[in-house]
């Protein structure tokens, strides 16, 4: 899952946890939390979250934040 903040001067602060849902043909399989409430993403930054099936609801660790190319 990739989250991009294309607004260079303004950062993002999540006001609630950020989640991802796996679904296939409208059938939901799994929901995982990828970012906590209060976590920040700086202006013009990108974060890649590696989410894998079978995580059993455990939070995932984001990969290294990177600047868009």
mmCIF file with all atom_site columns, N, CA and C in Angstrom:
data_model
loop_
_atom_site.group_PDB
_atom_site.id
_atom_site.type_symbol
_atom_site.label_atom_id
_atom_site.label_alt_id
_atom_site.label_comp_id
_atom_site.label_asym_id
_atom_site.label_entity_id
_atom_site.label_seq_id
_atom_site.pdbx_PDB_ins_code
_atom_site.Cartn_x
_atom_site.Cartn_y
_atom_site.Cartn_z
_atom_site.occupancy
_atom_site.B_iso_or_equiv
_atom_site.pdbx_formal_charge
_atom_site.auth_seq_id
_atom_site.auth_comp_id
_atom_site.auth_asym_id
_atom_site.auth_atom_id
_atom_site.pdbx_PDB_model_num
ATOM 1   N N  . UNK A 1 1  ? 0.849   -1.148  0.000  1.00 0.00 ? 1  UNK A N  1
ATOM 2   C CA . UNK A 1 1  ? 0.000   0.000   0.000  1.00 0.00 ? 1  UNK A CA 1
ATOM 3   C C  . UNK A 1 1  ? 0.901   1.220   0.000  1.00 0.00 ? 1  UNK A C  1
ATOM 4   N N  . UNK A 1 2  ? 0.615   2.165   -0.880 1.00 0.00 ? 2  UNK A N  1
ATOM 5   C CA . UNK A 1 2  ? 1.426   3.379   -0.979 1.00 0.00 ? 2  UNK A CA 1
ATOM 6   C C  . UNK A 1 2  ? 0.566   4.583   -0.600 1.00 0.00 ? 2  UNK A C  1
ATOM 7   N N  . UNK A 1 3  ? 1.095   5.410   0.277  1.00 0.00 ? 3  UNK A N  1
ATOM 8   C CA . UNK A 1 3  ? 0.434   6.663   0.642  1.00 0.00 ? 3  UNK A CA 1
ATOM 9   C C  . UNK A 1 3  ? 1.342   7.788   0.178  1.00 0.00 ? 3  UNK A C  1
ATOM 10  N N  . UNK A 1 4  ? 0.819   8.658   -0.698 1.00 0.00 ? 4  UNK A N  1
ATOM 11  C CA . UNK A 1 4  ? 1.592   9.793   -1.219 1.00 0.00 ? 4  UNK A CA 1
ATOM 12  C C  . UNK A 1 4  ? 0.951   11.098  -0.762 1.00 0.00 ? 4  UNK A C  1
ATOM 13  N N  . UNK A 1 5  ? 1.786   11.991  -0.261 1.00 0.00 ? 5  UNK A N  1
ATOM 14  C CA . UNK A 1 5  ? 1.340   13.344  0.063  1.00 0.00 ? 5  UNK A CA 1
ATOM 15  C C  . UNK A 1 5  ? 1.936   14.245  -1.007 1.00 0.00 ? 5  UNK A C  1
ATOM 16  N N  . UNK A 1 6  ? 1.151   14.601  -1.998 1.00 0.00 ? 6  UNK A N  1
ATOM 17  C CA . UNK A 1 6  ? 1.651   15.416  -3.105 1.00 0.00 ? 6  UNK A CA 1
ATOM 18  C C  . UNK A 1 6  ? 1.663   16.907  -2.786 1.00 0.00 ? 6  UNK A C  1
ATOM 19  N N  . UNK A 1 7  ? 1.192   17.283  -1.606 1.00 0.00 ? 7  UNK A N  1
ATOM 20  C CA . UNK A 1 7  ? 1.196   18.674  -1.185 1.00 0.00 ? 7  UNK A CA 1
ATOM 21  C C  . UNK A 1 7  ? 2.544   18.971  -0.525 1.00 0.00 ? 7  UNK A C  1
ATOM 22  N N  . UNK A 1 8  ? 3.430   19.631  -1.244 1.00 0.00 ? 8  UNK A N  1
ATOM 23  C CA . UNK A 1 8  ? 4.796   19.870  -0.755 1.00 0.00 ? 8  UNK A CA 1
ATOM 24  C C  . UNK A 1 8  ? 4.876   20.706  0.520  1.00 0.00 ? 8  UNK A C  1
ATOM 25  N N  . UNK A 1 9  ? 4.107   21.794  0.687  1.00 0.00 ? 9  UNK A N  1
ATOM 26  C CA . UNK A 1 9  ? 4.316   22.620  1.879  1.00 0.00 ? 9  UNK A CA 1
ATOM 27  C C  . UNK A 1 9  ? 3.620   22.120  3.145  1.00 0.00 ? 9  UNK A C  1
ATOM 28  N N  . UNK A 1 10 ? 2.671   21.199  3.028  1.00 0.00 ? 10 UNK A N  1
ATOM 29  C CA . UNK A 1 10 ? 1.880   20.810  4.193  1.00 0.00 ? 10 UNK A CA 1
ATOM 30  C C  . UNK A 1 10 ? 1.994   19.306  4.445  1.00 0.00 ? 10 UNK A C  1
ATOM 31  N N  . UNK A 1 11 ? 2.275   18.938  5.703  1.00 0.00 ? 11 UNK A N  1
ATOM 32  C CA . UNK A 1 11 ? 2.342   17.532  6.093  1.00 0.00 ? 11 UNK A CA 1
ATOM 33  C C  . UNK A 1 11 ? 0.975   16.998  6.490  1.00 0.00 ? 11 UNK A C  1
ATOM 34  N N  . UNK A 1 12 ? 0.925   15.694  6.711  1.00 0.00 ? 12 UNK A N  1
ATOM 35  C CA . UNK A 1 12 ? -0.306  15.015  7.111  1.00 0.00 ? 12 UNK A CA 1
ATOM 36  C C  . UNK A 1 12 ? -0.101  14.427  8.504  1.00 0.00 ? 12 UNK A C  1
ATOM 37  N N  . UNK A 1 13 ? -1.114  14.553  9.370  1.00 0.00 ? 13 UNK A N  1
ATOM 38  C CA . UNK A 1 13 ? -1.150  13.850  10.649 1.00 0.00 ? 13 UNK A CA 1
ATOM 39  C C  . UNK A 1 13 ? -2.449  13.059  10.678 1.00 0.00 ? 13 UNK A C  1
ATOM 40  N N  . UNK A 1 14 ? -2.347  11.742  10.858 1.00 0.00 ? 14 UNK A N  1
ATOM 41  C CA . UNK A 1 14 ? -3.549  10.909  10.879 1.00 0.00 ? 14 UNK A CA 1
ATOM 42  C C  . UNK A 1 14 ? -4.338  11.186  12.152 1.00 0.00 ? 14 UNK A C  1
ATOM 43  N N  . UNK A 1 15 ? -5.619  11.557  12.006 1.00 0.00 ? 15 UNK A N  1
ATOM 44  C CA . UNK A 1 15 ? -6.449  11.825  13.180 1.00 0.00 ? 15 UNK A CA 1
ATOM 45  C C  . UNK A 1 15 ? -7.161  10.564  13.669 1.00 0.00 ? 15 UNK A C  1
ATOM 46  N N  . UNK A 1 16 ? -6.955  9.456   12.975 1.00 0.00 ? 16 UNK A N  1
ATOM 47  C CA . UNK A 1 16 ? -7.426  8.141   13.399 1.00 0.00 ? 16 UNK A CA 1
ATOM 48  C C  . UNK A 1 16 ? -6.525  7.099   12.744 1.00 0.00 ? 16 UNK A C  1
ATOM 49  N N  . UNK A 1 17 ? -6.526  5.864   13.242 1.00 0.00 ? 17 UNK A N  1
ATOM 50  C CA . UNK A 1 17 ? -5.658  4.844   12.649 1.00 0.00 ? 17 UNK A CA 1
ATOM 51  C C  . UNK A 1 17 ? -5.981  4.621   11.168 1.00 0.00 ? 17 UNK A C  1
ATOM 52  N N  . UNK A 1 18 ? -4.947  4.349   10.380 1.00 0.00 ? 18 UNK A N  1
ATOM 53  C CA . UNK A 1 18 ? -5.104  4.081   8.954  1.00 0.00 ? 18 UNK A CA 1
ATOM 54  C C  . UNK A 1 18 ? -5.108  2.575   8.753  1.00 0.00 ? 18 UNK A C  1
ATOM 55  N N  . UNK A 1 19 ? -6.111  2.067   8.051  1.00 0.00 ? 19 UNK A N  1
ATOM 56  C CA . UNK A 1 19 ? -6.231  0.631   7.846  1.00 0.00 ? 19 UNK A CA 1
ATOM 57  C C  . UNK A 1 19 ? -6.270  0.266   6.379  1.00 0.00 ? 19 UNK A C  1
ATOM 58  N N  . UNK A 1 20 ? -6.005  -1.006  6.111  1.00 0.00 ? 20 UNK A N  1
ATOM 59  C CA . UNK A 1 20 ? -6.088  -1.556  4.760  1.00 0.00 ? 20 UNK A CA 1
ATOM 60  C C  . UNK A 1 20 ? -6.962  -2.802  4.816  1.00 0.00 ? 20 UNK A C  1
ATOM 61  N N  . UNK A 1 21 ? -7.747  -3.008  3.766  1.00 0.00 ? 21 UNK A N  1
ATOM 62  C CA . UNK A 1 21 ? -8.643  -4.158  3.703  1.00 0.00 ? 21 UNK A CA 1
ATOM 63  C C  . UNK A 1 21 ? -8.335  -4.950  2.442  1.00 0.00 ? 21 UNK A C  1
ATOM 64  N N  . UNK A 1 22 ? -8.167  -6.258  2.604  1.00 0.00 ? 22 UNK A N  1
ATOM 65  C CA . UNK A 1 22 ? -8.053  -7.152  1.456  1.00 0.00 ? 22 UNK A CA 1
ATOM 66  C C  . UNK A 1 22 ? -9.449  -7.579  1.045  1.00 0.00 ? 22 UNK A C  1
ATOM 67  N N  . UNK A 1 23 ? -9.748  -7.449  -0.246 1.00 0.00 ? 23 UNK A N  1
ATOM 68  C CA . UNK A 1 23 ? -11.031 -7.948  -0.732 1.00 0.00 ? 23 UNK A CA 1
ATOM 69  C C  . UNK A 1 23 ? -10.853 -8.482  -2.149 1.00 0.00 ? 23 UNK A C  1
ATOM 70  N N  . UNK A 1 24 ? -11.724 -9.403  -2.517 1.00 0.00 ? 24 UNK A N  1
ATOM 71  C CA . UNK A 1 24 ? -11.702 -10.001 -3.845 1.00 0.00 ? 24 UNK A CA 1
ATOM 72  C C  . UNK A 1 24 ? -13.141 -10.285 -4.226 1.00 0.00 ? 24 UNK A C  1
ATOM 73  N N  . UNK A 1 25 ? -13.564 -9.756  -5.350 1.00 0.00 ? 25 UNK A N  1
ATOM 74  C CA . UNK A 1 25 ? -14.954 -9.885  -5.788 1.00 0.00 ? 25 UNK A CA 1
ATOM 75  C C  . UNK A 1 25 ? -15.918 -9.471  -4.680 1.00 0.00 ? 25 UNK A C  1
ATOM 76  N N  . UNK A 1 26 ? -15.637 -8.347  -4.079 1.00 0.00 ? 26 UNK A N  1
ATOM 77  C CA . UNK A 1 26 ? -16.469 -7.725  -3.038 1.00 0.00 ? 26 UNK A CA 1
ATOM 78  C C  . UNK A 1 26 ? -16.561 -8.542  -1.751 1.00 0.00 ? 26 UNK A C  1
ATOM 79  N N  . UNK A 1 27 ? -15.727 -9.564  -1.605 1.00 0.00 ? 27 UNK A N  1
ATOM 80  C CA . UNK A 1 27 ? -15.691 -10.338 -0.364 1.00 0.00 ? 27 UNK A CA 1
ATOM 81  C C  . UNK A 1 27 ? -14.474 -9.903  0.441  1.00 0.00 ? 27 UNK A C  1
ATOM 82  N N  . UNK A 1 28 ? -14.712 -9.376  1.641  1.00 0.00 ? 28 UNK A N  1
ATOM 83  C CA . UNK A 1 28 ? -13.624 -8.895  2.492  1.00 0.00 ? 28 UNK A CA 1
ATOM 84  C C  . UNK A 1 28 ? -12.962 -10.068 3.199  1.00 0.00 ? 28 UNK A C  1
ATOM 85  N N  . UNK A 1 29 ? -11.626 -10.126 3.121  1.00 0.00 ? 29 UNK A N  1
ATOM 86  C CA . UNK A 1 29 ? -10.884 -11.212 3.740  1.00 0.00 ? 29 UNK A CA 1
ATOM 87  C C  . UNK A 1 29 ? -10.174 -10.798 5.022  1.00 0.00 ? 29 UNK A C  1
ATOM 88  N N  . UNK A 1 30 ? -9.574  -9.637  5.006  1.00 0.00 ? 30 UNK A N  1
ATOM 89  C CA . UNK A 1 30 ? -8.743  -9.270  6.143  1.00 0.00 ? 30 UNK A CA 1
ATOM 90  C C  . UNK A 1 30 ? -8.641  -7.754  6.252  1.00 0.00 ? 30 UNK A C  1
ATOM 91  N N  . UNK A 1 31 ? -8.491  -7.273  7.479  1.00 0.00 ? 31 UNK A N  1
ATOM 92  C CA . UNK A 1 31 ? -8.294  -5.846  7.737  1.00 0.00 ? 31 UNK A CA 1
ATOM 93  C C  . UNK A 1 31 ? -7.085  -5.710  8.646  1.00 0.00 ? 31 UNK A C  1
ATOM 94  N N  . UNK A 1 32 ? -6.143  -4.850  8.270  1.00 0.00 ? 32 UNK A N  1
ATOM 95  C CA . UNK A 1 32 ? -4.963  -4.610  9.104  1.00 0.00 ? 32 UNK A CA 1
ATOM 96  C C  . UNK A 1 32 ? -4.778  -3.116  9.304  1.00 0.00 ? 32 UNK A C  1
ATOM 97  N N  . UNK A 1 33 ? -4.251  -2.750  10.447 1.00 0.00 ? 33 UNK A N  1
ATOM 98  C CA . UNK A 1 33 ? -3.922  -1.357  10.728 1.00 0.00 ? 33 UNK A CA 1
ATOM 99  C C  . UNK A 1 33 ? -2.493  -1.116  10.270 1.00 0.00 ? 33 UNK A C  1
ATOM 100 N N  . UNK A 1 34 ? -2.285  -0.090  9.440  1.00 0.00 ? 34 UNK A N  1
ATOM 101 C CA . UNK A 1 34 ? -0.946  0.182   8.915  1.00 0.00 ? 34 UNK A CA 1
ATOM 102 C C  . UNK A 1 34 ? -0.293  1.421   9.513  1.00 0.00 ? 34 UNK A C  1
ATOM 103 N N  . UNK A 1 35 ? -1.076  2.303   10.126 1.00 0.00 ? 35 UNK A N  1
ATOM 104 C CA . UNK A 1 35 ? -0.509  3.497   10.764 1.00 0.00 ? 35 UNK A CA 1
ATOM 105 C C  . UNK A 1 35 ? -1.351  3.854   11.984 1.00 0.00 ? 35 UNK A C  1
ATOM 106 N N  . UNK A 1 36 ? -0.691  4.323   13.012 1.00 0.00 ? 36 UNK A N  1
ATOM 107 C CA . UNK A 1 36 ? -1.371  4.700   14.248 1.00 0.00 ? 36 UNK A CA 1
ATOM 108 C C  . UNK A 1 36 ? -1.908  6.124   14.177 1.00 0.00 ? 36 UNK A C  1
ATOM 109 N N  . UNK A 1 37 ? -2.894  6.396   15.016 1.00 0.00 ? 37 UNK A N  1
ATOM 110 C CA . UNK A 1 37 ? -3.391  7.760   15.173 1.00 0.00 ? 37 UNK A CA 1
ATOM 111 C C  . UNK A 1 37 ? -2.234  8.647   15.612 1.00 0.00 ? 37 UNK A C  1
ATOM 112 N N  . UNK A 1 38 ? -2.131  9.832   15.028 1.00 0.00 ? 38 UNK A N  1
ATOM 113 C CA . UNK A 1 38 ? -1.076  10.768  15.385 1.00 0.00 ? 38 UNK A CA 1
ATOM 114 C C  . UNK A 1 38 ? 0.199   10.618  14.575 1.00 0.00 ? 38 UNK A C  1
ATOM 115 N N  . UNK A 1 39 ? 0.317   9.539   13.797 1.00 0.00 ? 39 UNK A N  1
ATOM 116 C CA . UNK A 1 39 ? 1.496   9.356   12.950 1.00 0.00 ? 39 UNK A CA 1
ATOM 117 C C  . UNK A 1 39 ? 1.516   10.445  11.880 1.00 0.00 ? 39 UNK A C  1
ATOM 118 N N  . UNK A 1 40 ? 2.713   10.876  11.493 1.00 0.00 ? 40 UNK A N  1
ATOM 119 C CA . UNK A 1 40 ? 2.844   11.999  10.561 1.00 0.00 ? 40 UNK A CA 1
ATOM 120 C C  . UNK A 1 40 ? 3.516   11.579  9.265  1.00 0.00 ? 40 UNK A C  1
ATOM 121 N N  . UNK A 1 41 ? 3.135   12.270  8.193  1.00 0.00 ? 41 UNK A N  1
ATOM 122 C CA . UNK A 1 41 ? 3.743   12.101  6.873  1.00 0.00 ? 41 UNK A CA 1
ATOM 123 C C  . UNK A 1 41 ? 4.063   13.500  6.371  1.00 0.00 ? 41 UNK A C  1
ATOM 124 N N  . UNK A 1 42 ? 5.342   13.789  6.184  1.00 0.00 ? 42 UNK A N  1
ATOM 125 C CA . UNK A 1 42 ? 5.776   15.125  5.785  1.00 0.00 ? 42 UNK A CA 1
ATOM 126 C C  . UNK A 1 42 ? 5.322   15.516  4.394  1.00 0.00 ? 42 UNK A C  1
ATOM 127 N N  . UNK A 1 43 ? 5.345   16.806  4.128  1.00 0.00 ? 43 UNK A N  1
ATOM 128 C CA . UNK A 1 43 ? 4.967   17.328  2.826  1.00 0.00 ? 43 UNK A CA 1
ATOM 129 C C  . UNK A 1 43 ? 5.831   16.755  1.714  1.00 0.00 ? 43 UNK A C  1
ATOM 130 N N  . UNK A 1 44 ? 5.197   16.346  0.619  1.00 0.00 ? 44 UNK A N  1
ATOM 131 C CA . UNK A 1 44 ? 5.904   15.811  -0.531 1.00 0.00 ? 44 UNK A CA 1
ATOM 132 C C  . UNK A 1 44 ? 6.517   14.439  -0.306 1.00 0.00 ? 44 UNK A C  1
ATOM 133 N N  . UNK A 1 45 ? 6.140   13.762  0.756  1.00 0.00 ? 45 UNK A N  1
ATOM 134 C CA . UNK A 1 45 ? 6.729   12.458  1.094  1.00 0.00 ? 45 UNK A CA 1
ATOM 135 C C  . UNK A 1 45 ? 5.818   11.315  0.650  1.00 0.00 ? 45 UNK A C  1
ATOM 136 N N  . UNK A 1 46 ? 6.427   10.142  0.522  1.00 0.00 ? 46 UNK A N  1
ATOM 137 C CA . UNK A 1 46 ? 5.712   8.910   0.191  1.00 0.00 ? 46 UNK A CA 1
ATOM 138 C C  . UNK A 1 46 ? 6.120   7.841   1.187  1.00 0.00 ? 46 UNK A C  1
ATOM 139 N N  . UNK A 1 47 ? 5.159   7.053   1.642  1.00 0.00 ? 47 UNK A N  1
ATOM 140 C CA . UNK A 1 47 ? 5.439   5.920   2.518  1.00 0.00 ? 47 UNK A CA 1
ATOM 141 C C  . UNK A 1 47 ? 4.873   4.674   1.847  1.00 0.00 ? 47 UNK A C  1
ATOM 142 N N  . UNK A 1 48 ? 5.652   3.599   1.847  1.00 0.00 ? 48 UNK A N  1
ATOM 143 C CA . UNK A 1 48 ? 5.208   2.317   1.306  1.00 0.00 ? 48 UNK A CA 1
ATOM 144 C C  . UNK A 1 48 ? 5.020   1.364   2.476  1.00 0.00 ? 48 UNK A C  1
ATOM 145 N N  . UNK A 1 49 ? 3.810   0.846   2.631  1.00 0.00 ? 49 UNK A N  1
ATOM 146 C CA . UNK A 1 49 ? 3.516   -0.132  3.672  1.00 0.00 ? 49 UNK A CA 1
ATOM 147 C C  . UNK A 1 49 ? 3.468   -1.509  3.015  1.00 0.00 ? 49 UNK A C  1
ATOM 148 N N  . UNK A 1 50 ? 4.274   -2.434  3.504  1.00 0.00 ? 50 UNK A N  1
ATOM 149 C CA . UNK A 1 50 ? 4.257   -3.803  2.995  1.00 0.00 ? 50 UNK A CA 1
ATOM 150 C C  . UNK A 1 50 ? 3.252   -4.589  3.822  1.00 0.00 ? 50 UNK A C  1
ATOM 151 N N  . UNK A 1 51 ? 2.161   -4.977  3.193  1.00 0.00 ? 51 UNK A N  1
ATOM 152 C CA . UNK A 1 51 ? 1.089   -5.688  3.873  1.00 0.00 ? 51 UNK A CA 1
ATOM 153 C C  . UNK A 1 51 ? 0.987   -7.074  3.247  1.00 0.00 ? 51 UNK A C  1
ATOM 154 N N  . UNK A 1 52 ? 0.996   -8.118  4.080  1.00 0.00 ? 52 UNK A N  1
ATOM 155 C CA . UNK A 1 52 ? 0.880   -9.474  3.540  1.00 0.00 ? 52 UNK A CA 1
ATOM 156 C C  . UNK A 1 52 ? -0.314  -10.181 4.154  1.00 0.00 ? 52 UNK A C  1
ATOM 157 N N  . UNK A 1 53 ? -0.916  -11.052 3.389  1.00 0.00 ? 53 UNK A N  1
ATOM 158 C CA . UNK A 1 53 ? -2.063  -11.813 3.858  1.00 0.00 ? 53 UNK A CA 1
ATOM 159 C C  . UNK A 1 53 ? -1.633  -12.753 4.974  1.00 0.00 ? 53 UNK A C  1
ATOM 160 N N  . UNK A 1 54 ? -2.527  -12.986 5.900  1.00 0.00 ? 54 UNK A N  1
ATOM 161 C CA . UNK A 1 54 ? -2.223  -13.874 7.006  1.00 0.00 ? 54 UNK A CA 1
ATOM 162 C C  . UNK A 1 54 ? -1.587  -13.161 8.179  1.00 0.00 ? 54 UNK A C  1
ATOM 163 N N  . UNK A 1 55 ? -1.680  -11.837 8.216  1.00 0.00 ? 55 UNK A N  1
ATOM 164 C CA . UNK A 1 55 ? -1.066  -11.086 9.307  1.00 0.00 ? 55 UNK A CA 1
ATOM 165 C C  . UNK A 1 55 ? -1.886  -11.180 10.595 1.00 0.00 ? 55 UNK A C  1
ATOM 166 N N  . UNK A 1 56 ? -3.079  -11.750 10.514 1.00 0.00 ? 56 UNK A N  1
ATOM 167 C CA . UNK A 1 56 ? -3.947  -11.971 11.670 1.00 0.00 ? 56 UNK A CA 1
ATOM 168 C C  . UNK A 1 56 ? -4.217  -10.699 12.470 1.00 0.00 ? 56 UNK A C  1
ATOM 169 N N  . UNK A 1 57 ? -4.413  -9.583  11.753 1.00 0.00 ? 57 UNK A N  1
ATOM 170 C CA . UNK A 1 57 ? -4.774  -8.340  12.399 1.00 0.00 ? 57 UNK A CA 1
ATOM 171 C C  . UNK A 1 57 ? -3.636  -7.588  13.047 1.00 0.00 ? 57 UNK A C  1
ATOM 172 N N  . UNK A 1 58 ? -2.404  -8.087  12.925 1.00 0.00 ? 58 UNK A N  1
ATOM 173 C CA . UNK A 1 58 ? -1.267  -7.384  13.511 1.00 0.00 ? 58 UNK A CA 1
ATOM 174 C C  . UNK A 1 58 ? -0.906  -6.180  12.646 1.00 0.00 ? 58 UNK A C  1
ATOM 175 N N  . UNK A 1 59 ? -0.464  -5.131  13.284 1.00 0.00 ? 59 UNK A N  1
ATOM 176 C CA . UNK A 1 59 ? -0.024  -3.943  12.550 1.00 0.00 ? 59 UNK A CA 1
ATOM 177 C C  . UNK A 1 59 ? 1.230   -4.275  11.757 1.00 0.00 ? 59 UNK A C  1
ATOM 178 N N  . UNK A 1 60 ? 1.411   -3.609  10.625 1.00 0.00 ? 60 UNK A N  1
ATOM 179 C CA . UNK A 1 60 ? 2.586   -3.824  9.795  1.00 0.00 ? 60 UNK A CA 1
ATOM 180 C C  . UNK A 1 60 ? 3.545   -2.665  9.967  1.00 0.00 ? 60 UNK A C  1
ATOM 181 N N  . UNK A 1 61 ? 4.794   -2.891  9.657  1.00 0.00 ? 61 UNK A N  1
ATOM 182 C CA . UNK A 1 61 ? 5.819   -1.867  9.779  1.00 0.00 ? 61 UNK A CA 1
ATOM 183 C C  . UNK A 1 61 ? 6.019   -1.209  8.427  1.00 0.00 ? 61 UNK A C  1
ATOM 184 N N  . UNK A 1 62 ? 6.013   0.124   8.360  1.00 0.00 ? 62 UNK A N  1
ATOM 185 C CA . UNK A 1 62 ? 6.222   0.772   7.070  1.00 0.00 ? 62 UNK A CA 1
ATOM 186 C C  . UNK A 1 62 ? 7.658   0.605   6.605  1.00 0.00 ? 62 UNK A C  1
ATOM 187 N N  . UNK A 1 63 ? 7.811   0.550   5.293  1.00 0.00 ? 63 UNK A N  1
ATOM 188 C CA . UNK A 1 63 ? 9.147   0.560   4.713  1.00 0.00 ? 63 UNK A CA 1
ATOM 189 C C  . UNK A 1 63 ? 9.713   1.963   4.859  1.00 0.00 ? 63 UNK A C  1
ATOM 190 N N  . UNK A 1 64 ? 10.932  2.154   4.436  1.00 0.00 ? 64 UNK A N  1
ATOM 191 C CA . UNK A 1 64 ? 11.580  3.458   4.551  1.00 0.00 ? 64 UNK A CA 1
ATOM 192 C C  . UNK A 1 64 ? 10.819  4.508   3.744  1.00 0.00 ? 64 UNK A C  1
ATOM 193 N N  . UNK A 1 65 ? 10.463  5.637   4.346  1.00 0.00 ? 65 UNK A N  1
ATOM 194 C CA . UNK A 1 65 ? 9.820   6.711   3.588  1.00 0.00 ? 65 UNK A CA 1
ATOM 195 C C  . UNK A 1 65 ? 10.749  7.192   2.478  1.00 0.00 ? 65 UNK A C  1
ATOM 196 N N  . UNK A 1 66 ? 10.166  7.585   1.348  1.00 0.00 ? 66 UNK A N  1
ATOM 197 C CA . UNK A 1 66 ? 10.983  8.042   0.229  1.00 0.00 ? 66 UNK A CA 1
ATOM 198 C C  . UNK A 1 66 ? 10.330  9.228   -0.447 1.00 0.00 ? 66 UNK A C  1
ATOM 199 N N  . UNK A 1 67 ? 11.122  9.987   -1.134 1.00 0.00 ? 67 UNK A N  1
ATOM 200 C CA . UNK A 1 67 ? 10.611  11.116  -1.912 1.00 0.00 ? 67 UNK A CA 1
ATOM 201 C C  . UNK A 1 67 ? 10.153  10.603  -3.266 1.00 0.00 ? 67 UNK A C  1
ATOM 202 N N  . UNK A 1 68 ? 9.067   11.170  -3.819 1.00 0.00 ? 68 UNK A N  1
ATOM 203 C CA . UNK A 1 68 ? 8.639   10.752  -5.154 1.00 0.00 ? 68 UNK A CA 1
ATOM 204 C C  . UNK A 1 68 ? 9.696   11.120  -6.186 1.00 0.00 ? 68 UNK A C  1
ATOM 205 N N  . UNK A 1 69 ? 9.821   10.276  -7.196 1.00 0.00 ? 69 UNK A N  1
ATOM 206 C CA . UNK A 1 69 ? 10.832  10.558  -8.231 1.00 0.00 ? 69 UNK A CA 1
ATOM 207 C C  . UNK A 1 69 ? 10.247  11.264  -9.421 1.00 0.00 ? 69 UNK A C  1
#
